[in-house]
GROMACS .gro file of N, CA and C in nm:
model
  543
    1MET      N    1 -11.883  -0.658   3.494
    1MET     CA    2 -11.793  -0.751   3.556
    1MET      C    3 -11.869  -0.818   3.671
    2THR      N    4 -11.858  -0.948   3.677
    2THR     CA    5 -11.927  -1.024   3.781
    2THR      C    6 -11.847  -1.020   3.910
    3SER      N    7 -11.912  -1.063   4.016
    3SER     CA    8 -11.843  -1.061   4.144
    3SER      C    9 -11.726  -1.159   4.147
    4ASP      N   10 -11.737  -1.273   4.076
    4ASP     CA   11 -11.625  -1.367   4.068
    4ASP      C   12 -11.507  -1.305   3.992
    5GLU      N   13 -11.537  -1.237   3.884
    5GLU     CA   14 -11.431  -1.173   3.805
    5GLU      C   15 -11.365  -1.062   3.887
    6LEU      N   16 -11.446  -0.987   3.960
    6LEU     CA   17 -11.394  -0.881   4.044
    6LEU      C   18 -11.304  -0.938   4.153
    7ALA      N   19 -11.345  -1.049   4.213
    7ALA     CA   20 -11.264  -1.115   4.316
    7ALA      C   21 -11.133  -1.165   4.257
    8GLN      N   22 -11.141  -1.222   4.137
    8GLN     CA   23 -11.019  -1.270   4.069
    8GLN      C   24 -10.923  -1.155   4.041
    9ALA      N   25 -10.976  -1.041   3.996
    9ALA     CA   26 -10.892  -0.925   3.966
    9ALA      C   27 -10.828  -0.872   4.094
   10GLN      N   28 -10.906  -0.866   4.202
   10GLN     CA   29 -10.852  -0.819   4.329
   10GLN      C   30 -10.744  -0.913   4.381
   11LEU      N   31 -10.765  -1.044   4.365
   11LEU     CA   32 -10.667  -1.143   4.407
   11LEU      C   33 -10.539  -1.129   4.325
   12PHE      N   34 -10.554  -1.109   4.194
   12PHE     CA   35 -10.438  -1.092   4.107
   12PHE      C   36 -10.356  -0.970   4.153
   13TRP      N   37 -10.424  -0.858   4.176
   13TRP     CA   38 -10.354  -0.736   4.215
   13TRP      C   39 -10.295  -0.748   4.355
   14ALA      N   40 -10.359  -0.819   4.442
   14ALA     CA   41 -10.304  -0.841   4.576
   14ALA      C   42 -10.177  -0.924   4.568
   15GLN      N   43 -10.179  -1.029   4.482
   15GLN     CA   44 -10.059  -1.113   4.465
   15GLN      C   45  -9.946  -1.033   4.400
   16ALA      N   46  -9.981  -0.951   4.301
   16ALA     CA   47  -9.880  -0.869   4.234
   16ALA      C   48  -9.819  -0.771   4.335
   17GLN      N   49  -9.905  -0.712   4.417
   17GLN     CA   50  -9.856  -0.618   4.518
   17GLN      C   51  -9.765  -0.690   4.618
   18LEU      N   52  -9.799  -0.813   4.654
   18LEU     CA   53  -9.717  -0.892   4.745
   18LEU      C   54  -9.579  -0.920   4.685
   19TRP      N   55  -9.575  -0.956   4.556
   19TRP     CA   56  -9.448  -0.984   4.489
   19TRP      C   57  -9.363  -0.857   4.476
   20VAL      N   58  -9.428  -0.747   4.444
   20VAL     CA   59  -9.353  -0.621   4.433
   20VAL      C   60  -9.297  -0.582   4.569
   21THR      N   61  -9.375  -0.597   4.674
   21THR     CA   62  -9.329  -0.564   4.809
   21THR      C   63  -9.213  -0.654   4.849
   22ALA      N   64  -9.226  -0.784   4.821
   22ALA     CA   65  -9.119  -0.878   4.854
   22ALA      C   66  -8.990  -0.844   4.778
   23ALA      N   67  -9.005  -0.810   4.650
   23ALA     CA   68  -8.889  -0.774   4.570
   23ALA      C   69  -8.825  -0.646   4.624
   24ALA      N   70  -8.907  -0.549   4.663
   24ALA     CA   71  -8.854  -0.424   4.717
   24ALA      C   72  -8.782  -0.448   4.849
   25ILE      N   73  -8.838  -0.535   4.932
   25ILE     CA   74  -8.776  -0.565   5.061
   25ILE      C   75  -8.639  -0.631   5.041
   26PHE      N   76  -8.628  -0.717   4.941
   26PHE     CA   77  -8.503  -0.787   4.914
   26PHE      C   78  -8.406  -0.701   4.834
   27LEU      N   79  -8.455  -0.638   4.726
   27LEU     CA   80  -8.366  -0.565   4.635
   27LEU      C   81  -8.325  -0.428   4.687
   28GLY      N   82  -8.407  -0.365   4.769
   28GLY     CA   83  -8.373  -0.232   4.823
   28GLY      C   84  -8.243  -0.232   4.900
   29PRO      N   85  -8.232  -0.314   5.004
   29PRO     CA   86  -8.105  -0.319   5.078
   29PRO      C   87  -7.988  -0.369   4.993
   30LEU      N   88  -8.015  -0.464   4.902
   30LEU     CA   89  -7.909  -0.515   4.815
   30LEU      C   90  -7.856  -0.402   4.726
   31ALA      N   91  -7.947  -0.323   4.670
   31ALA     CA   92  -7.905  -0.209   4.587
   31ALA      C   93  -7.827  -0.109   4.672
   32GLY      N   94  -7.871  -0.088   4.795
   32GLY     CA   95  -7.800   0.004   4.884
   32GLY      C   96  -7.659  -0.043   4.914
   33VAL      N   97  -7.643  -0.172   4.939
   33VAL     CA   98  -7.510  -0.228   4.968
   33VAL      C   99  -7.421  -0.218   4.844
   34ILE      N  100  -7.476  -0.253   4.729
   34ILE     CA  101  -7.398  -0.247   4.605
   34ILE      C  102  -7.353  -0.104   4.578
   35PHE      N  103  -7.444  -0.008   4.595
   35PHE     CA  104  -7.408   0.132   4.574
   35PHE      C  105  -7.301   0.177   4.674
   36THR      N  106  -7.316   0.138   4.799
   36THR     CA  107  -7.219   0.177   4.902
   36THR      C  108  -7.080   0.122   4.872
   37VAL      N  109  -7.071  -0.004   4.832
   37VAL     CA  110  -6.943  -0.066   4.799
   37VAL      C  111  -6.881   0.004   4.678
   38TRP      N  112  -6.963   0.030   4.576
   38TRP     CA  113  -6.913   0.099   4.457
   38TRP      C  114  -6.861   0.237   4.494
   39PHE      N  115  -6.937   0.310   4.575
   39PHE     CA  116  -6.898   0.446   4.615
   39PHE      C  117  -6.770   0.444   4.698
   40GLN      N  118  -6.758   0.349   4.791
   40GLN     CA  119  -6.637   0.340   4.874
   40GLN      C  120  -6.515   0.307   4.789
   41ASN      N  121  -6.529   0.215   4.693
   41ASN     CA  122  -6.417   0.182   4.604
   41ASN      C  123  -6.374   0.303   4.522
   42ARG      N  124  -6.471   0.375   4.471
   42ARG     CA  125  -6.442   0.495   4.392
   42ARG      C  126  -6.371   0.599   4.478
   43LYS      N  127  -6.420   0.620   4.600
   43LYS     CA  128  -6.360   0.716   4.691
   43LYS      C  129  -6.218   0.675   4.729
   44GLU      N  130  -6.196   0.546   4.753
   44GLU     CA  131  -6.063   0.497   4.789
   44GLU      C  132  -5.964   0.521   4.675
   45LYS      N  133  -6.006   0.499   4.552
   45LYS     CA  134  -5.918   0.524   4.438
   45LYS      C  135  -5.884   0.673   4.427
   46ARG      N  136  -5.983   0.758   4.447
   46ARG     CA  137  -5.959   0.903   4.443
   46ARG      C  138  -5.866   0.944   4.557
   47ASP      N  139  -5.887   0.887   4.675
   47ASP     CA  140  -5.801   0.919   4.790
   47ASP      C  141  -5.657   0.875   4.766
   48GLN      N  142  -5.639   0.758   4.705
   48GLN     CA  143  -5.503   0.710   4.675
   48GLN      C  144  -5.434   0.806   4.578
   49LYS      N  145  -5.506   0.851   4.477
   49LYS     CA  146  -5.448   0.945   4.381
   49LYS      C  147  -5.413   1.077   4.450
   50SER      N  148  -5.503   1.123   4.535
   50SER     CA  149  -5.477   1.250   4.606
   50SER      C  150  -5.358   1.238   4.699
   51ARG      N  151  -5.349   1.127   4.774
   51ARG     CA  152  -5.235   1.108   4.866
   51ARG      C  153  -5.104   1.103   4.789
   52LEU      N  154  -5.102   1.030   4.678
   52LEU     CA  155  -4.981   1.019   4.597
   52LEU      C  156  -4.941   1.156   4.544
   53PHE      N  157  -5.038   1.229   4.491
   53PHE     CA  158  -5.012   1.362   4.438
   53PHE      C  159  -4.958   1.455   4.548
   54LEU      N  160  -5.023   1.455   4.664
   54LEU     CA  161  -4.980   1.542   4.774
   54LEU      C  162  -4.841   1.505   4.825
   55THR      N  163  -4.810   1.377   4.827
   55THR     CA  164  -4.675   1.334   4.869
   55THR      C  165  -4.570   1.387   4.772
   56LEU      N  166  -4.596   1.373   4.642
   56LEU     CA  167  -4.500   1.422   4.544
   56LEU      C  168  -4.491   1.575   4.548
   57MET      N  169  -4.602   1.642   4.571
   57MET     CA  170  -4.598   1.788   4.583
   57MET      C  171  -4.516   1.830   4.704
   58ALA      N  172  -4.536   1.761   4.815
   58ALA     CA  173  -4.467   1.798   4.939
   58ALA      C  174  -4.317   1.776   4.929
   59HIS      N  175  -4.275   1.678   4.852
   59HIS     CA  176  -4.133   1.641   4.845
   59HIS      C  177  -4.070   1.671   4.709
   60ARG      N  178  -4.134   1.756   4.630
   60ARG     CA  179  -4.091   1.775   4.491
   60ARG      C  180  -3.953   1.836   4.474
   61LYS      N  181  -3.903   1.908   4.572
   61LYS     CA  182  -3.771   1.971   4.559
   61LYS      C  183  -3.668   1.913   4.655
   62ALA      N  184  -3.701   1.802   4.719
   62ALA     CA  185  -3.610   1.742   4.816
   62ALA      C  186  -3.487   1.685   4.746
   63ILE      N  187  -3.370   1.720   4.800
   63ILE     CA  188  -3.244   1.666   4.746
   63ILE      C  189  -3.167   1.610   4.863
   64PRO      N  190  -3.141   1.481   4.865
   64PRO     CA  191  -3.185   1.380   4.770
   64PRO      C  192  -3.334   1.352   4.788
   65PRO      N  193  -3.395   1.286   4.689
   65PRO     CA  194  -3.539   1.256   4.701
   65PRO      C  195  -3.567   1.174   4.826
   66THR      N  196  -3.678   1.205   4.891
   66THR     CA  197  -3.714   1.132   5.012
   66THR      C  198  -3.764   0.992   4.977
   67ILE      N  199  -3.761   0.905   5.075
   67ILE     CA  200  -3.811   0.769   5.054
   67ILE      C  201  -3.959   0.773   5.016
   68GLU      N  202  -4.035   0.862   5.081
   68GLU     CA  203  -4.178   0.874   5.050
   68GLU      C  204  -4.201   0.912   4.905
   69ALA      N  205  -4.121   1.005   4.854
   69ALA     CA  206  -4.136   1.048   4.715
   69ALA      C  207  -4.099   0.935   4.620
   70VAL      N  208  -3.991   0.865   4.649
   70VAL     CA  209  -3.950   0.754   4.563
   70VAL      C  210  -4.055   0.643   4.565
   71ASN      N  211  -4.106   0.610   4.684
   71ASN     CA  212  -4.211   0.508   4.693
   71ASN      C  213  -4.336   0.551   4.617
   72SER      N  214  -4.369   0.678   4.624
   72SER     CA  215  -4.486   0.728   4.551
   72SER      C  216  -4.466   0.717   4.401
   73LEU      N  217  -4.348   0.752   4.355
   73LEU     CA  218  -4.320   0.737   4.211
   73LEU      C  219  -4.335   0.591   4.167
   74ASN      N  220  -4.292   0.500   4.253
   74ASN     CA  221  -4.294   0.358   4.216
   74ASN      C  222  -4.433   0.296   4.212
   75VAL      N  223  -4.535   0.366   4.262
   75VAL     CA  224  -4.671   0.311   4.256
   75VAL      C  225  -4.762   0.386   4.159
   76ILE      N  226  -4.707   0.479   4.083
   76ILE     CA  227  -4.788   0.553   3.986
   76ILE      C  228  -4.856   0.458   3.888
   77ASP      N  229  -4.784   0.356   3.841
   77ASP     CA  230  -4.843   0.262   3.745
   77ASP      C  231  -4.970   0.196   3.799
   78VAL      N  232  -4.974   0.173   3.928
   78VAL     CA  233  -5.091   0.108   3.990
   78VAL      C  234  -5.201   0.209   4.019
   79VAL      N  235  -5.165   0.316   4.086
   79VAL     CA  236  -5.265   0.413   4.132
   79VAL      C  237  -5.330   0.488   4.015
   80PHE      N  238  -5.251   0.522   3.915
   80PHE     CA  239  -5.304   0.596   3.800
   80PHE      C  240  -5.320   0.507   3.676
   81ALA      N  241  -5.343   0.379   3.698
   81ALA     CA  242  -5.355   0.284   3.586
   81ALA      C  243  -5.465   0.323   3.489
   82ASP      N  244  -5.568   0.389   3.538
   82ASP     CA  245  -5.680   0.427   3.452
   82ASP      C  246  -5.656   0.560   3.379
   83ASN      N  247  -5.540   0.621   3.397
   83ASN     CA  248  -5.509   0.746   3.330
   83ASN      C  249  -5.379   0.729   3.251
   84LYS      N  250  -5.393   0.697   3.124
   84LYS     CA  251  -5.277   0.665   3.040
   84LYS      C  252  -5.181   0.783   3.025
   85HIS      N  253  -5.234   0.905   3.026
   85HIS     CA  254  -5.146   1.022   3.010
   85HIS      C  255  -5.048   1.032   3.127
   86VAL      N  256  -5.097   1.016   3.249
   86VAL     CA  257  -5.010   1.022   3.367
   86VAL      C  258  -4.908   0.909   3.363
   87VAL      N  259  -4.952   0.788   3.330
   87VAL     CA  260  -4.861   0.673   3.325
   87VAL      C  261  -4.754   0.695   3.217
   88THR      N  262  -4.793   0.749   3.103
   88THR     CA  263  -4.696   0.776   2.997
   88THR      C  264  -4.593   0.879   3.042
   89LEU      N  265  -4.639   0.986   3.107
   89LEU     CA  266  -4.544   1.087   3.158
   89LEU      C  267  -4.451   1.026   3.262
   90TRP      N  268  -4.502   0.939   3.348
   90TRP     CA  269  -4.418   0.872   3.447
   90TRP      C  270  -4.311   0.788   3.378
   91HIS      N  271  -4.349   0.714   3.276
   91HIS     CA  272  -4.251   0.630   3.204
   91HIS      C  273  -4.144   0.716   3.137
   92GLU      N  274  -4.186   0.829   3.081
   92GLU     CA  275  -4.088   0.920   3.018
   92GLU      C  276  -3.993   0.978   3.124
   93TYR      N  277  -4.048   1.014   3.239
   93TYR     CA  278  -3.965   1.067   3.348
   93TYR      C  279  -3.869   0.959   3.399
   94TYR      N  280  -3.919   0.838   3.415
   94TYR     CA  281  -3.836   0.726   3.459
   94TYR      C  282  -3.721   0.703   3.360
   95ASP      N  283  -3.753   0.706   3.231
   95ASP     CA  284  -3.648   0.687   3.129
   95ASP      C  285  -3.541   0.794   3.140
   96LEU      N  286  -3.581   0.919   3.168
   96LEU     CA  287  -3.482   1.026   3.183
   96LEU      C  288  -3.394   1.002   3.307
   97LEU      N  289  -3.455   0.955   3.415
   97LEU     CA  290  -3.379   0.930   3.538
   97LEU      C  291  -3.288   0.809   3.525
   98SER      N  292  -3.321   0.716   3.437
   98SER     CA  293  -3.245   0.591   3.424
   98SER      C  294  -3.122   0.605   3.334
   99GLN      N  295  -3.105   0.720   3.273
   99GLN     CA  296  -2.989   0.739   3.185
   99GLN      C  297  -2.861   0.751   3.269
  100THR      N  298  -2.750   0.710   3.209
  100THR     CA  299  -2.621   0.718   3.278
  100THR      C  300  -2.588   0.863   3.314
  101GLU      N  301  -2.603   0.952   3.219
  101GLU     CA  302  -2.583   1.095   3.242
  101GLU      C  303  -2.721   1.160   3.239
  102VAL      N  304  -2.776   1.191   3.355
  102VAL     CA  305  -2.910   1.247   3.363
  102VAL      C  306  -2.906   1.395   3.322
  103ASN      N  307  -2.993   1.432   3.230
  103ASN     CA  308  -3.011   1.572   3.193
  103ASN      C  309  -3.115   1.627   3.289
  104TRP      N  310  -3.069   1.693   3.395
  104TRP     CA  311  -3.159   1.738   3.502
  104TRP      C  312  -3.256   1.844   3.456
  105HIS      N  313  -3.219   1.922   3.358
  105HIS     CA  314  -3.312   2.023   3.306
  105HIS      C  315  -3.432   1.954   3.242
  106LEU      N  316  -3.407   1.854   3.158
  106LEU     CA  317  -3.517   1.778   3.097
  106LEU      C  318  -3.596   1.699   3.201
  107ALA      N  319  -3.525   1.637   3.295
  107ALA     CA  320  -3.592   1.557   3.398
  107ALA      C  321  -3.682   1.645   3.485
  108ASP      N  322  -3.634   1.763   3.523
  108ASP     CA  323  -3.716   1.854   3.604
  108ASP      C  324  -3.840   1.900   3.527
  109ALA      N  325  -3.823   1.929   3.399
  109ALA     CA  326  -3.937   1.971   3.316
  109ALA      C  327  -4.039   1.858   3.304
  110LYS      N  328  -3.991   1.736   3.286
  110LYS     CA  329  -4.082   1.621   3.273
  110LYS      C  330  -4.153   1.595   3.405
  111PHE      N  331  -4.083   1.610   3.517
  111PHE     CA  332  -4.145   1.592   3.648
  111PHE      C  333  -4.254   1.697   3.669
  112LEU      N  334  -4.229   1.818   3.627
  112LEU     CA  335  -4.328   1.925   3.636
  112LEU      C  336  -4.452   1.889   3.553
  113ASP      N  337  -4.431   1.836   3.432
  113ASP     CA  338  -4.544   1.792   3.348
  113ASP      C  339  -4.622   1.680   3.417
  114LEU      N  340  -4.550   1.587   3.478
  114LEU     CA  341  -4.613   1.474   3.547
  114LEU      C  342  -4.699   1.522   3.662
  115ILE      N  343  -4.644   1.607   3.747
  115ILE     CA  344  -4.719   1.659   3.862
  115ILE      C  345  -4.841   1.739   3.815
  116TRP      N  346  -4.824   1.817   3.710
  116TRP     CA  347  -4.934   1.898   3.658
  116TRP      C  348  -5.046   1.809   3.605
  117ALA      N  349  -5.011   1.702   3.536
  117ALA     CA  350  -5.113   1.608   3.486
  117ALA      C  351  -5.186   1.542   3.603
  118MET      N  352  -5.112   1.506   3.706
  118MET     CA  353  -5.175   1.447   3.825
  118MET      C  354  -5.269   1.547   3.891
  119ALA      N  355  -5.227   1.673   3.897
  119ALA     CA  356  -5.310   1.777   3.958
  119ALA      C  357  -5.445   1.787   3.887
  120LYS      N  358  -5.443   1.779   3.757
  120LYS     CA  359  -5.567   1.786   3.680
  120LYS      C  360  -5.657   1.665   3.712
  121VAL      N  361  -5.597   1.547   3.724
  121VAL     CA  362  -5.674   1.426   3.752
  121VAL      C  363  -5.739   1.431   3.890
  122VAL      N  364  -5.668   1.483   3.989
  122VAL     CA  365  -5.722   1.485   4.126
  122VAL      C  366  -5.811   1.606   4.152
  123GLY      N  367  -5.828   1.691   4.052
  123GLY     CA  368  -5.924   1.800   4.066
  123GLY      C  369  -5.864   1.937   4.095
  124CYS      N  370  -5.733   1.950   4.089
  124CYS     CA  371  -5.669   2.081   4.110
  124CYS      C  372  -5.654   2.149   3.974
  125LYS      N  373  -5.765   2.182   3.913
  125LYS     CA  374  -5.767   2.233   3.776
  125LYS      C  375  -5.703   2.372   3.764
  126ASN      N  376  -5.707   2.451   3.870
  126ASN     CA  377  -5.654   2.588   3.865
  126ASN      C  378  -5.507   2.597   3.905
  127LEU      N  379  -5.445   2.486   3.938
  127LEU     CA  380  -5.305   2.485   3.976
  127LEU      C  381  -5.219   2.494   3.850
  128SER      N  382  -5.136   2.597   3.842
  128SER     CA  383  -5.053   2.616   3.723
  128SER      C  384  -4.916   2.551   3.744
  129GLN      N  385  -4.844   2.534   3.634
  129GLN     CA  386  -4.709   2.480   3.645
  129GLN      C  387  -4.618   2.576   3.723
  130THR      N  388  -4.646   2.704   3.714
  130THR     CA  389  -4.570   2.802   3.791
  130THR      C  390  -4.592   2.780   3.940
  131ASP      N  391  -4.718   2.755   3.978
  131ASP     CA  392  -4.748   2.726   4.119
  131ASP      C  393  -4.674   2.602   4.166
  132ILE      N  394  -4.671   2.501   4.081
  132ILE     CA  395  -4.605   2.375   4.117
  132ILE      C  396  -4.454   2.395   4.132
  133SER      N  397  -4.396   2.479   4.047
  133SER     CA  398  -4.250   2.496   4.053
  133SER      C  399  -4.206   2.578   4.173
  134LYS      N  400  -4.298   2.652   4.236
  134LYS     CA  401  -4.264   2.727   4.358
  134LYS      C  402  -4.251   2.628   4.474
  135PHE      N  403  -4.155   2.657   4.561
  135PHE     CA  404  -4.135   2.566   4.675
  135PHE      C  405  -4.070   2.645   4.787
  136TYR      N  406  -4.121   2.630   4.907
  136TYR     CA  407  -4.067   2.702   5.023
  136TYR      C  408  -3.978   2.609   5.104
  137THR      N  409  -3.859   2.653   5.133
  137THR     CA  410  -3.768   2.583   5.224
  137THR      C  411  -3.706   2.687   5.315
  138PRO      N  412  -3.725   2.675   5.445
  138PRO     CA  413  -3.664   2.771   5.538
  138PRO      C  414  -3.512   2.761   5.534
  139MET      N  415  -3.445   2.871   5.560
  139MET     CA  416  -3.299   2.876   5.562
  139MET      C  417  -3.244   2.777   5.665
  140ALA      N  418  -3.317   2.757   5.774
  140ALA     CA  419  -3.271   2.664   5.878
  140ALA      C  420  -3.256   2.522   5.822
  141HIS      N  421  -3.343   2.484   5.730
  141HIS     CA  422  -3.330   2.350   5.671
  141HIS      C  423  -3.203   2.339   5.588
  142SER      N  424  -3.173   2.444   5.511
  142SER     CA  425  -3.051   2.443   5.430
  142SER      C  426  -2.928   2.439   5.519
  143THR      N  427  -2.930   2.518   5.624
  143THR     CA  428  -2.817   2.521   5.718
  143THR      C  429  -2.798   2.384   5.783
  144GLN      N  430  -2.908   2.324   5.825
  144GLN     CA  431  -2.901   2.192   5.888
  144GLN      C  432  -2.848   2.087   5.790
  145THR      N  433  -2.891   2.094   5.666
  145THR     CA  434  -2.843   2.000   5.565
  145THR      C  435  -2.693   2.016   5.543
  146GLN      N  436  -2.646   2.140   5.535
  146GLN     CA  437  -2.503   2.164   5.517
  146GLN      C  438  -2.423   2.112   5.636
  147MET      N  439  -2.473   2.137   5.757
  147MET     CA  440  -2.404   2.089   5.877
  147MET      C  441  -2.401   1.936   5.879
  148ASN      N  442  -2.509   1.872   5.843
  148ASN     CA  443  -2.513   1.726   5.838
  148ASN      C  444  -2.411   1.672   5.738
  149GLN      N  445  -2.399   1.738   5.624
  149GLN     CA  446  -2.301   1.695   5.524
  149GLN      C  447  -2.159   1.711   5.578
  150GLN      N  448  -2.132   1.821   5.646
  150GLN     CA  449  -1.999   1.843   5.702
  150GLN      C  450  -1.967   1.739   5.809
  151ILE      N  451  -2.065   1.706   5.892
  151ILE     CA  452  -2.045   1.604   5.995
  151ILE      C  453  -2.017   1.469   5.931
  152GLN      N  454  -2.092   1.436   5.826
  152GLN     CA  455  -2.071   1.308   5.759
  152GLN      C  456  -1.931   1.300   5.698
  153VAL      N  457  -1.886   1.407   5.636
  153VAL     CA  458  -1.752   1.410   5.576
  153VAL      C  459  -1.647   1.394   5.686
  154ALA      N  460  -1.664   1.465   5.798
  154ALA     CA  461  -1.568   1.456   5.909
  154ALA      C  462  -1.566   1.314   5.967
  155LEU      N  463  -1.682   1.256   5.987
  155LEU     CA  464  -1.688   1.120   6.041
  155LEU      C  465  -1.624   1.019   5.945
  156LEU      N  466  -1.653   1.034   5.818
  156LEU     CA  467  -1.590   0.943   5.721
  156LEU      C  468  -1.439   0.960   5.720
  157GLY      N  469  -1.390   1.083   5.734
  157GLY     CA  470  -1.245   1.108   5.742
  157GLY      C  471  -1.185   1.041   5.863
  158MET      N  472  -1.253   1.052   5.979
  158MET     CA  473  -1.201   0.988   6.100
  158MET      C  474  -1.202   0.836   6.085
  159LEU      N  475  -1.309   0.781   6.030
  159LEU     CA  476  -1.315   0.635   6.011
  159LEU      C  477  -1.205   0.588   5.916
  160HIS      N  478  -1.183   0.665   5.813
  160HIS     CA  479  -1.077   0.629   5.718
  160HIS      C  480  -0.940   0.633   5.787
  161ALA      N  481  -0.919   0.733   5.871
  161ALA     CA  482  -0.792   0.744   5.944
  161ALA      C  483  -0.775   0.627   6.040
  162VAL      N  484  -0.883   0.588   6.107
  162VAL     CA  485  -0.876   0.474   6.200
  162VAL      C  486  -0.846   0.346   6.123
  163GLN      N  487  -0.911   0.328   6.009
  163GLN     CA  488  -0.885   0.208   5.928
  163GLN      C  489  -0.742   0.206   5.878
  164THR      N  490  -0.692   0.321   5.836
  164THR     CA  491  -0.555   0.329   5.786
  164THR      C  492  -0.456   0.298   5.898
  165SER      N  493  -0.478   0.353   6.017
  165SER     CA  494  -0.386   0.328   6.128
  165SER      C  495  -0.397   0.183   6.175
  166ALA      N  496  -0.514   0.123   6.165
  166ALA     CA  497  -0.530  -0.018   6.204
  166ALA      C  498  -0.460  -0.109   6.103
  167ALA      N  499  -0.459  -0.068   5.979
  167ALA     CA  500  -0.392  -0.148   5.876
  167ALA      C  501  -0.241  -0.134   5.883
  168ASN      N  502  -0.190  -0.023   5.933
  168ASN     CA  503  -0.046   0.002   5.943
  168ASN      C  504  -0.009   0.034   6.088
  169PRO      N  505  -0.016  -0.065   6.177
  169PRO     CA  506   0.015  -0.035   6.319
  169PRO      C  507   0.164  -0.005   6.334
  170THR      N  508   0.194   0.084   6.423
  170THR     CA  509   0.333   0.115   6.455
  170THR      C  510   0.378   0.019   6.563
  171SER      N  511   0.506   0.004   6.579
  171SER     CA  512   0.555  -0.088   6.682
  171SER      C  513   0.541  -0.021   6.817
  172THR      N  514   0.439  -0.060   6.887
  172THR     CA  515   0.412  -0.004   7.018
  172THR      C  516   0.430  -0.114   7.120
  173THR      N  517   0.505  -0.084   7.224
  173THR     CA  518   0.525  -0.183   7.330
  173THR      C  519   0.438  -0.147   7.446
  174SER      N  520   0.431  -0.237   7.540
  174SER     CA  521   0.345  -0.213   7.656
  174SER      C  522   0.398  -0.097   7.741
  175LYS      N  523   0.529  -0.075   7.743
  175LYS     CA  524   0.580   0.036   7.825
  175LYS      C  525   0.548   0.170   7.760
  176ASP      N  526   0.530   0.171   7.625
  176ASP     CA  527   0.491   0.296   7.559
  176ASP      C  528   0.346   0.334   7.593
  177ILE      N  529   0.264   0.236   7.623
  177ILE     CA  530   0.122   0.259   7.649
  177ILE      C  531   0.097   0.287   7.795
  178SER      N  532   0.183   0.236   7.884
  178SER     CA  533   0.159   0.249   8.029
  178SER      C  534   0.159   0.395   8.069
  179PRO      N  535   0.074   0.427   8.166
  179PRO     CA  536   0.066   0.566   8.210
  179PRO      C  537   0.195   0.609   8.280
  180GLN      N  538   0.226   0.735   8.269
  180GLN     CA  539   0.346   0.789   8.332
  180GLN      C  540   0.312   0.835   8.474
  181THR      N  541   0.407   0.810   8.562
  181THR     CA  542   0.385   0.848   8.703
  181THR      C  543   0.472   0.960   8.744
   0.00000   0.00000   0.00000
């Protein structure tokens, strides 16, 4: 190889090295950004599924259902869109709840199936349906709920009595209302 050929080869390799370095400088950070965005999107989807699952687990035995539980049920189609089994179970559960006469035994069983399927998707593979059906509620919560119901019934009774007396006023004169001395 002559000195001119050697110089040409060295120039070629220097230019190739320059292009590779330039590509690495440009593509390295771009690849890092693309990977980071992809990873964050994936994590956000997993977090949404986990939050929805945990909300339904936390409120699974609430009577009446909490607003959080109802809102969570209403977004299953969006959050679990990539899992047809969960979406199908949700639709079956919704159909059971939408009936005029709800068969609560079937609805509870379907809800248990739905929660169990969600548990598998979010990574709670060892969670059994028996574990899901267990639920702790302190006696104080039950007592408070009963007291709240009794207060509501009493208040509604008083309001009804006030409305009834307002609709049927008795003949009261001003001397009947005046204080006695």
